[in-house]
XYZ file of N, CA, C and O in Angstrom:
520
model
N 34.180 -15.384 68.895
C 33.093 -16.043 69.568
C 33.209 -15.689 71.055
O 34.170 -16.021 71.718
N 32.169 -15.015 71.541
C 32.171 -14.567 72.929
C 31.135 -15.334 73.723
O 30.208 -15.910 73.167
N 31.315 -15.331 75.023
C 30.349 -15.974 75.911
C 29.449 -14.895 76.505
O 29.900 -13.842 76.940
N 28.174 -15.191 76.514
C 27.206 -14.285 77.121
C 26.397 -15.083 78.126
O 26.371 -16.317 78.091
N 25.735 -14.398 79.042
C 24.962 -15.146 80.039
C 23.506 -15.227 79.575
O 22.947 -14.286 79.021
N 22.928 -16.362 79.866
C 21.531 -16.631 79.496
C 20.631 -15.770 80.376
O 20.787 -15.754 81.595
N 19.658 -15.060 79.824
C 18.778 -14.228 80.645
C 17.869 -15.051 81.554
O 17.385 -14.568 82.567
N 17.662 -16.304 81.234
C 16.746 -17.150 82.002
C 17.459 -17.825 83.176
O 17.034 -17.712 84.323
N 18.568 -18.566 82.857
C 19.232 -19.354 83.904
C 20.616 -18.817 84.284
O 21.284 -19.382 85.139
N 21.063 -17.759 83.640
C 22.350 -17.095 83.902
C 23.570 -17.966 83.588
O 24.667 -17.697 84.041
N 23.393 -19.053 82.809
C 24.526 -19.894 82.413
C 25.284 -19.202 81.298
O 24.748 -18.351 80.581
N 26.578 -19.549 81.145
C 27.398 -18.981 80.085
C 27.101 -19.710 78.768
O 27.196 -20.933 78.692
N 26.749 -18.916 77.705
C 26.357 -19.485 76.418
C 27.097 -18.736 75.325
O 27.341 -17.524 75.435
N 27.468 -19.436 74.284
C 28.128 -18.813 73.148
C 27.166 -17.826 72.479
O 25.963 -18.061 72.388
N 27.728 -16.724 71.980
C 26.872 -15.756 71.299
C 26.394 -16.274 69.935
O 25.503 -15.705 69.320
N 26.956 -17.378 69.473
C 26.544 -17.993 68.211
C 25.432 -19.028 68.408
O 24.833 -19.488 67.456
N 25.166 -19.400 69.646
C 24.175 -20.450 69.932
C 22.767 -19.927 69.678
O 22.449 -18.761 69.945
N 21.918 -20.813 69.189
C 20.525 -20.453 68.937
C 19.703 -20.461 70.202
O 18.740 -19.707 70.336
N 20.074 -21.319 71.152
C 19.349 -21.389 72.422
C 20.319 -21.819 73.512
O 21.397 -22.351 73.242
N 19.906 -21.617 74.730
C 20.723 -22.005 75.880
C 20.737 -23.527 75.977
O 19.681 -24.159 75.957
N 21.934 -24.166 76.099
C 21.991 -25.619 76.178
C 21.441 -26.154 77.509
O 21.038 -27.309 77.595
N 21.355 -25.307 78.530
C 20.873 -25.785 79.821
C 19.354 -25.682 79.943
O 18.697 -26.628 80.336
N 18.797 -24.518 79.622
C 17.351 -24.335 79.836
C 16.561 -24.279 78.532
O 15.333 -24.337 78.539
N 17.233 -24.116 77.411
C 16.542 -24.090 76.118
C 16.002 -22.718 75.740
O 15.280 -22.578 74.755
N 16.315 -21.698 76.516
C 15.835 -20.346 76.225
C 16.411 -19.888 74.881
O 17.606 -20.010 74.634
N 15.563 -19.372 73.970
C 16.078 -18.924 72.665
C 16.953 -17.690 72.829
O 16.543 -16.717 73.451
N 18.144 -17.762 72.304
C 19.101 -16.667 72.446
C 18.951 -15.638 71.335
O 19.225 -14.474 71.532
N 18.514 -16.087 70.177
C 18.344 -15.174 69.048
C 16.907 -15.296 68.567
O 16.303 -16.361 68.638
N 16.409 -14.193 68.077
C 15.092 -14.254 67.450
C 15.247 -15.058 66.163
O 16.240 -14.922 65.444
N 14.295 -15.948 65.882
C 14.436 -16.742 64.669
C 14.453 -15.846 63.434
O 13.677 -14.896 63.335
N 15.386 -16.138 62.577
C 15.523 -15.379 61.345
C 14.542 -15.912 60.310
O 14.584 -17.087 59.965
N 13.655 -15.045 59.853
C 12.703 -15.432 58.809
C 13.264 -14.938 57.484
O 13.434 -13.733 57.280
N 13.579 -15.885 56.655
C 14.133 -15.555 55.354
C 13.007 -15.676 54.333
O 12.466 -16.771 54.126
N 12.632 -14.570 53.703
C 11.546 -14.663 52.728
C 11.983 -15.440 51.493
O 13.145 -15.377 51.081
N 11.028 -16.203 50.970
C 11.312 -16.941 49.743
C 11.424 -15.949 48.594
O 10.729 -14.937 48.579
N 12.271 -16.244 47.634
C 12.333 -15.352 46.478
C 10.991 -15.375 45.738
O 10.360 -16.421 45.598
N 10.557 -14.223 45.301
C 9.266 -14.113 44.625
C 9.392 -14.477 43.161
O 10.446 -14.328 42.548
N 8.282 -14.927 42.624
C 8.216 -15.230 41.194
C 8.428 -13.921 40.442
O 7.953 -12.867 40.867
N 9.123 -13.943 39.314
C 9.401 -12.698 38.584
C 8.135 -11.953 38.161
O 8.156 -10.740 38.014
N 7.032 -12.655 37.983
C 5.792 -12.005 37.546
C 4.942 -11.532 38.721
O 3.860 -10.975 38.523
N 5.398 -11.761 39.944
C 4.624 -11.386 41.123
C 4.533 -9.868 41.225
O 5.515 -9.160 41.075
N 3.317 -9.395 41.487
C 3.107 -7.966 41.692
C 2.620 -7.786 43.124
O 1.629 -8.388 43.523
N 3.317 -6.990 43.866
C 2.949 -6.743 45.260
C 1.595 -6.032 45.294
O 1.415 -5.008 44.632
N 0.622 -6.567 46.044
C -0.703 -5.946 46.084
C -0.668 -4.502 46.570
O -1.503 -3.697 46.195
N 0.318 -4.165 47.378
C 0.416 -2.786 47.854
C 0.767 -1.832 46.724
O 0.437 -0.657 46.773
N 1.430 -2.338 45.680
C 1.785 -1.488 44.553
C 0.588 -1.218 43.649
O 0.555 -0.228 42.949
N -0.395 -2.113 43.646
C -1.553 -1.950 42.770
C -2.754 -1.378 43.504
O -3.809 -1.228 42.917
N -2.596 -1.061 44.773
C -3.702 -0.515 45.543
C -4.127 0.813 44.939
O -3.312 1.663 44.647
N -5.436 0.947 44.735
C -5.956 2.180 44.170
C -6.024 2.166 42.660
O -6.640 3.032 42.068
N -5.394 1.209 42.016
C -5.462 1.113 40.560
C -6.692 0.315 40.175
O -7.041 -0.662 40.818
N -7.353 0.734 39.121
C -8.564 0.025 38.697
C -8.197 -1.109 37.746
O -7.201 -1.044 37.037
N -9.017 -2.123 37.751
C -8.829 -3.265 36.867
C -9.974 -3.255 35.858
O -11.128 -3.456 36.244
N -9.704 -3.034 34.580
C -10.775 -2.915 33.589
C -11.641 -4.174 33.475
O -12.839 -4.079 33.263
N -11.048 -5.339 33.654
C -11.829 -6.571 33.546
C -12.850 -6.649 34.688
O -14.018 -6.977 34.466
N -12.421 -6.313 35.889
C -13.337 -6.341 37.029
C -14.427 -5.290 36.879
O -15.587 -5.542 37.203
N -14.066 -4.122 36.390
C -15.076 -3.086 36.159
C -16.091 -3.550 35.128
O -17.304 -3.366 35.296
N -15.621 -4.154 34.045
C -16.527 -4.618 33.000
C -17.467 -5.695 33.542
O -18.677 -5.641 33.306
N -16.928 -6.664 34.280
C -17.774 -7.705 34.872
C -18.780 -7.110 35.851
O -19.945 -7.513 35.886
N -18.348 -6.160 36.636
C -19.247 -5.516 37.596
C -20.376 -4.781 36.914
O -21.538 -4.868 37.327
N -20.058 -4.071 35.847
C -21.096 -3.335 35.108
C -22.064 -4.301 34.452
O -23.283 -4.105 34.500
N -21.539 -5.384 33.848
C -22.424 -6.367 33.211
C -23.345 -7.024 34.237
O -24.538 -7.215 33.977
N -22.803 -7.386 35.389
C -23.636 -7.982 36.450
C -24.688 -6.991 36.929
O -25.844 -7.357 37.145
N -24.297 -5.743 37.089
C -25.245 -4.714 37.508
C -26.372 -4.525 36.505
O -27.535 -4.400 36.876
N -26.017 -4.506 35.220
C -27.042 -4.367 34.179
C -27.979 -5.562 34.162
O -29.199 -5.412 33.995
N -27.434 -6.743 34.348
C -28.263 -7.949 34.371
C -29.254 -7.894 35.529
O -30.442 -8.176 35.356
N -28.775 -7.513 36.697
C -29.645 -7.431 37.873
C -30.723 -6.368 37.653
O -31.896 -6.584 37.966
N -30.331 -5.222 37.092
C -31.302 -4.159 36.837
C -32.354 -4.616 35.826
O -33.554 -4.349 35.995
N -31.917 -5.311 34.784
C -32.846 -5.808 33.771
C -33.829 -6.811 34.374
O -35.023 -6.767 34.118
N -33.311 -7.712 35.202
C -34.183 -8.705 35.844
C -35.167 -8.032 36.802
O -36.338 -8.403 36.860
N -34.710 -7.052 37.553
C -35.596 -6.338 38.476
C -36.677 -5.598 37.715
O -37.854 -5.623 38.098
N -36.305 -4.953 36.611
C -37.288 -4.248 35.791
C -38.323 -5.227 35.240
O -39.520 -4.968 35.280
N -37.860 -6.359 34.734
C -38.791 -7.371 34.202
C -39.724 -7.894 35.276
O -40.910 -8.114 35.040
N -39.203 -8.084 36.470
C -40.027 -8.569 37.575
C -41.103 -7.548 37.936
O -42.258 -7.900 38.135
N -40.713 -6.280 38.009
C -41.666 -5.229 38.363
C -42.729 -5.076 37.283
O -43.924 -4.993 37.573
N -42.304 -5.054 36.015
C -43.253 -4.860 34.913
C -44.196 -6.045 34.789
O -45.391 -5.875 34.543
N -43.684 -7.260 34.979
C -44.544 -8.429 34.819
C -45.548 -8.565 35.957
O -46.540 -9.266 35.825
N -45.315 -7.906 37.078
C -46.232 -8.004 38.203
C -47.257 -6.870 38.242
O -48.037 -6.790 39.179
N -47.261 -6.013 37.224
C -48.294 -4.990 37.157
C -49.537 -5.617 36.544
O -49.461 -6.637 35.850
N -50.705 -5.025 36.763
C -51.920 -5.567 36.128
C -51.806 -5.620 34.606
O -52.237 -6.590 33.979
N -51.187 -4.592 34.013
C -51.025 -4.602 32.553
C -50.065 -5.709 32.131
O -50.288 -6.386 31.112
N -49.008 -5.933 32.881
C -48.057 -7.001 32.566
C -48.711 -8.372 32.635
O -48.465 -9.240 31.806
N -49.558 -8.559 33.651
C -50.268 -9.848 33.765
C -51.256 -10.022 32.623
O -51.408 -11.123 32.086
N -51.920 -8.933 32.219
C -52.866 -9.012 31.094
C -52.123 -9.335 29.798
O -52.603 -10.140 28.990
N -50.949 -8.720 29.624
C -50.130 -9.018 28.434
C -49.744 -10.488 28.408
O -49.813 -11.138 27.363
N -49.299 -11.007 29.534
C -48.893 -12.411 29.602
C -50.077 -13.327 29.295
O -49.931 -14.322 28.577
N -51.241 -12.983 29.814
C -52.438 -13.787 29.557
C -52.800 -13.759 28.072
O -53.117 -14.796 27.481
N -52.723 -12.572 27.452
C -53.020 -12.466 26.015
C -51.998 -13.215 25.170
O -52.348 -13.854 24.175
N -50.733 -13.163 25.572
C -49.695 -13.909 24.834
C -49.959 -15.412 24.922
O -49.789 -16.134 23.935
N -50.332 -15.873 26.104
C -50.636 -17.302 26.265
C -51.818 -17.711 25.391
O -51.821 -18.792 24.799
N -52.824 -16.844 25.295
C -53.992 -17.146 24.460
C -53.598 -17.232 22.991
O -54.062 -18.127 22.257
N -52.717 -16.335 22.552
C -52.263 -16.357 21.158
C -51.439 -17.617 20.897
O -51.578 -18.260 19.850
N -50.598 -18.009 21.844
C -49.788 -19.221 21.686
C -50.693 -20.455 21.590
O -50.459 -21.347 20.759
N -51.738 -20.498 22.409
C -52.679 -21.611 22.351
C -53.421 -21.625 21.016
O -53.653 -22.687 20.431
N -53.764 -20.450 20.522
C -54.440 -20.337 19.229
C -53.563 -20.914 18.110
O -54.040 -21.671 17.263
N -52.276 -20.560 18.125
C -51.365 -21.089 17.094
C -51.186 -22.594 17.234
O -51.037 -23.298 16.226
N -51.246 -23.091 18.442
C -51.149 -24.537 18.644
C -52.353 -25.236 18.018
O -52.211 -26.266 17.355
N -53.520 -24.659 18.224
C -54.741 -25.228 17.630
C -54.711 -25.107 16.111
O -55.218 -25.981 15.407
N -54.133 -24.041 15.618
C -54.057 -23.823 14.166
C -53.226 -24.916 13.507
O -53.512 -25.325 12.387
N -52.210 -25.400 14.177
C -51.311 -26.399 13.612
C -51.781 -27.832 13.855
O -51.067 -28.775 13.518
N -52.962 -28.002 14.420
C -53.505 -29.336 14.690
C -53.901 -30.000 13.372
O -54.802 -29.536 12.673
N -53.226 -31.082 13.015
C -53.455 -31.777 11.740
C -54.769 -32.549 11.727
O -55.258 -32.933 10.665
N -55.361 -32.799 12.867
C -56.598 -33.576 12.919
C -57.827 -32.743 12.570
O -58.888 -33.301 12.293
N -57.679 -31.427 12.556
C -58.816 -30.573 12.222
C -58.949 -30.441 10.709
O -57.984 -30.577 9.957
N -60.166 -30.137 10.278
C -60.398 -29.941 8.837
C -59.717 -28.661 8.376
O -59.417 -27.773 9.174
N -59.480 -28.584 7.090
C -58.803 -27.437 6.508
C -59.580 -26.145 6.771
O -59.003 -25.116 7.111
N -60.894 -26.176 6.616
C -61.704 -24.971 6.829
C -61.628 -24.516 8.292
O -61.584 -23.320 8.580
N -61.578 -25.456 9.212
C -61.477 -25.115 10.641
C -60.115 -24.476 10.919
O -60.031 -23.471 11.632
N -59.068 -25.046 10.344
C -57.732 -24.475 10.550
C -57.639 -23.080 9.960
O -57.011 -22.202 10.537
N -58.281 -22.860 8.808
C -58.283 -21.544 8.177
C -58.997 -20.537 9.084
O -58.542 -19.418 9.274
N -60.112 -20.951 9.677
C -60.848 -20.086 10.591
C -60.005 -19.763 11.835
O -59.928 -18.616 12.272
N -59.362 -20.780 12.367
C -58.524 -20.576 13.544
C -57.365 -19.634 13.225
O -57.019 -18.755 14.013
N -56.792 -19.775 12.016
C -55.700 -18.888 11.617
C -56.178 -17.441 11.552
O -55.495 -16.529 11.998
N -57.376 -17.212 11.021
C -57.897 -15.841 10.949
C -58.143 -15.281 12.354
O -57.902 -14.104 12.617
N -58.609 -16.132 13.266
C -58.812 -15.688 14.650
C -57.460 -15.357 15.297
O -57.332 -14.334 15.999
N -56.443 -16.172 15.052
C -55.104 -15.908 15.599
C -54.550 -14.588 15.070
O -53.984 -13.790 15.823
N -54.713 -14.364 13.765
C -54.250 -13.113 13.165
C -54.969 -11.919 13.791
O -54.359 -10.879 14.060
N -56.271 -12.056 14.012
C -57.049 -10.980 14.636
C -56.560 -10.743 16.064
O -56.419 -9.583 16.498
N -56.280 -11.816 16.810
C -55.789 -11.669 18.183
C -54.433 -10.957 18.205
O -54.183 -10.092 19.045
N -53.560 -11.309 17.255
C -52.248 -10.653 17.177
C -52.395 -9.181 16.847
O -51.702 -8.329 17.419
N -53.290 -8.843 15.900
C -53.502 -7.442 15.527
C -54.047 -6.654 16.722
O -53.622 -5.518 16.975
N -54.995 -7.243 17.442
C -55.544 -6.576 18.629
C -54.460 -6.368 19.691
O -54.409 -5.319 20.337
N -53.590 -7.389 19.876
C -52.509 -7.286 20.851
C -51.577 -6.131 20.488
O -51.221 -5.317 21.332
N -51.192 -6.066 19.201
C -50.281 -5.017 18.757
C -50.912 -3.636 18.904
O -50.269 -2.689 19.316
N -52.229 -3.527 18.592
C -52.913 -2.240 18.734
C -53.015 -1.844 20.207
O -52.879 -0.665 20.547
N -53.234 -2.801 21.089
C -53.434 -2.508 22.510
C -52.113 -2.182 23.216
O -52.044 -1.245 24.004
N -51.060 -2.969 22.933
C -49.809 -2.831 23.682
C -48.677 -2.175 22.890
O -47.645 -1.824 23.455
N -48.820 -2.076 21.579
C -47.796 -1.418 20.761
C -46.581 -2.276 20.463
O -45.584 -1.779 19.970
N -46.639 -3.580 20.757
C -45.532 -4.490 20.470
C -46.090 -5.785 19.903
O -47.280 -6.086 20.080
N -45.247 -6.536 19.211
C -45.673 -7.837 18.719
C -45.730 -8.814 19.893
O -44.933 -8.717 20.827
N -46.664 -9.775 19.799
C -46.787 -10.718 20.925
C -45.612 -11.609 21.011
O -44.966 -12.278 20.812
């Protein structure tokens, strides 16, 4: 154990002391002791540049969902898309009227034939079922 002089106040201090007893100047840099790591811990620097299949899969699925929604938004806002939506709504209303129990049987039969005709026209015009 040797005595050294404090750089701040020039007092004699043990080389084992953490700080000067007179002025409090730190004699040693504080020792930072890292905590032991969990055995399953993987240093992020070791995995840098490696791909994660789960993240890639989620990213692709999210991208496809966004693309699908954007496509649907664009298609539904075209004049043909709006006409299709209007025709689908008309067919849905027709089927609602067809199922009305308060109407006579002959009226419901007529409404059903009109609904069938509307569906056939829709399929011929747009190439898909309503």
